[in-house]
PDB file of C-alpha atoms in Angstrom:
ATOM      1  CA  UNK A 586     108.135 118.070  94.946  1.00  0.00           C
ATOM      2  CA  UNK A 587     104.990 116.516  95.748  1.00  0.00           C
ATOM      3  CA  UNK A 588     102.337 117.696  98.063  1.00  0.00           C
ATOM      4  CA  UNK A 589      99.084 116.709  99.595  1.00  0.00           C
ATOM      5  CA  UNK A 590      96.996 119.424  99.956  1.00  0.00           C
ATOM      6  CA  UNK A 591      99.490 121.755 101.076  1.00  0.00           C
ATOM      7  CA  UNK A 592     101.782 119.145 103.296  1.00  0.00           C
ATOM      8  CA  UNK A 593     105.124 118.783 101.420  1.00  0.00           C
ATOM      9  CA  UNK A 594     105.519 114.614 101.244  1.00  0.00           C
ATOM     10  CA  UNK A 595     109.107 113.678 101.889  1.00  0.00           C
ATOM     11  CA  UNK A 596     110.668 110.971  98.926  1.00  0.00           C
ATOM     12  CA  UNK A 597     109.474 107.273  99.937  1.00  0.00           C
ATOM     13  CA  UNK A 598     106.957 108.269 102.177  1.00  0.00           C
ATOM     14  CA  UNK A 599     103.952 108.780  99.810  1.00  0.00           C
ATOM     15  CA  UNK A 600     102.518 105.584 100.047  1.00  0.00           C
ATOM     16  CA  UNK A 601     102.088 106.197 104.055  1.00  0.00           C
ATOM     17  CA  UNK A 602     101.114 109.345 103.419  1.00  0.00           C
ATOM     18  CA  UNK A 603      98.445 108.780 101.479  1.00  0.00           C
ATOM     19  CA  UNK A 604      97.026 105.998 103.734  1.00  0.00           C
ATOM     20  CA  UNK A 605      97.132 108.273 106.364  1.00  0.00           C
ATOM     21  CA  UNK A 606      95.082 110.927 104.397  1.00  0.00           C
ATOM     22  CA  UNK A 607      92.583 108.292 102.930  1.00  0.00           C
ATOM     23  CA  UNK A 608      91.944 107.434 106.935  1.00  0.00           C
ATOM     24  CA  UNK A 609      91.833 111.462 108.097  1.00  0.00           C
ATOM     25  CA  UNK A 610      89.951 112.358 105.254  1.00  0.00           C
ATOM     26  CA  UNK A 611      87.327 109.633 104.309  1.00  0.00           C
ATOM     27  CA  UNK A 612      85.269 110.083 101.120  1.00  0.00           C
ATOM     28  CA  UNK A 613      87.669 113.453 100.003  1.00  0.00           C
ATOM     29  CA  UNK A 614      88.616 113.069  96.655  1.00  0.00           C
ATOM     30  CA  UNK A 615      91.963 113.603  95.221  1.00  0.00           C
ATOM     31  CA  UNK A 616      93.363 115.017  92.052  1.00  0.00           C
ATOM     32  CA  UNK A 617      96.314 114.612  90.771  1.00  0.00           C
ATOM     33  CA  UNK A 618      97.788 117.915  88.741  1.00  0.00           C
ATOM     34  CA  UNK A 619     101.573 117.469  87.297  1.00  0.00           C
ATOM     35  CA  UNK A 620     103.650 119.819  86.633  1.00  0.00           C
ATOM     36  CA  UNK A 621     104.609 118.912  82.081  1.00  0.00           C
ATOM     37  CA  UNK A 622     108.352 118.624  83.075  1.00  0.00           C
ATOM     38  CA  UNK A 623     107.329 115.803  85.352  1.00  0.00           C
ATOM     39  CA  UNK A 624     109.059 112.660  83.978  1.00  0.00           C
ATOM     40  CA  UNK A 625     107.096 109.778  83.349  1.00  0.00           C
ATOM     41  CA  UNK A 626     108.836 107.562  85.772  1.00  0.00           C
ATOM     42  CA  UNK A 627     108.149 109.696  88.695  1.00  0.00           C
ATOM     43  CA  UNK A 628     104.250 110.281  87.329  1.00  0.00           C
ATOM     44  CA  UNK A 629     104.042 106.226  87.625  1.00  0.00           C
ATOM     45  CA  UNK A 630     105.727 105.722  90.701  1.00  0.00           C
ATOM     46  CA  UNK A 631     103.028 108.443  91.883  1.00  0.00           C
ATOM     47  CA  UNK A 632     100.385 105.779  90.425  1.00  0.00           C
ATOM     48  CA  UNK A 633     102.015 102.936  92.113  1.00  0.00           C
ATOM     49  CA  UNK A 634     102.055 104.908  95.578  1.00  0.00           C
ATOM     50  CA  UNK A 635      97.758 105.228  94.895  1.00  0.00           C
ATOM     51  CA  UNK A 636      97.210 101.531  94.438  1.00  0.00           C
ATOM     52  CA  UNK A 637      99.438 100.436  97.113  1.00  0.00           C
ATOM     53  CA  UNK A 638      97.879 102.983  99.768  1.00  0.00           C
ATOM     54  CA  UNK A 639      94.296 101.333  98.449  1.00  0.00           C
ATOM     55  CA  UNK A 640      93.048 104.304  96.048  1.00  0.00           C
ATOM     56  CA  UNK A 641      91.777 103.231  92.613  1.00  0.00           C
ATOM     57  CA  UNK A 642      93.755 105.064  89.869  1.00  0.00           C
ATOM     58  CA  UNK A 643      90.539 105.923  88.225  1.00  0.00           C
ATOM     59  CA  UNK A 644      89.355 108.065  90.946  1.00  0.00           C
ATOM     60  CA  UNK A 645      92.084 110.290  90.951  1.00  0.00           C
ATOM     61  CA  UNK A 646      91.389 112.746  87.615  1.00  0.00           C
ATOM     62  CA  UNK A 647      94.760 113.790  86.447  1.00  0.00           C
ATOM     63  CA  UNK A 648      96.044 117.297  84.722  1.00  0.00           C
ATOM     64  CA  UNK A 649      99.084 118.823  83.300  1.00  0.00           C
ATOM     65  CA  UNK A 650      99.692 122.390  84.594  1.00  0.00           C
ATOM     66  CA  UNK A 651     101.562 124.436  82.217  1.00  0.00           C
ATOM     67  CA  UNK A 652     104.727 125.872  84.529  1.00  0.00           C
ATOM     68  CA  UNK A 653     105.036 129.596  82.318  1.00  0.00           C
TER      69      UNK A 653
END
């Protein structure tokens, strides 16, 4: 699942999403924390959803959070 801030982001729709948020929110920074049995593919298309919504992939830190 992926959520922004606590807003559960239905599949395809991040790109809008995150456009939306950049124009609600302006000058909030975002962070990106994945879960470590997130596959690689879906961590990318994640990155590709940033760049295409305008957000440099530099200013979103990323983290792995260790599910226990």
């Amino acid at each position: 699942n992926i959520t922004l801030d606590s807003l559960k982001v239905p599949d395809g729709l991040l790109e809008s999403y995150l456009a939306a948020y950049q124009t609600q929110n302006p000058g909030r920074k975002l962070e990106l924390e994945a879960d470590k049995s997130v596959p690689l593919e879906r961590l990318l298309k994640v990155w590709e959803s940033l760049t295409k919504a305008g957000i440099p992939i530099k200013d979103v830190p990323a983290r792995i959070k260790v599910s226990k």
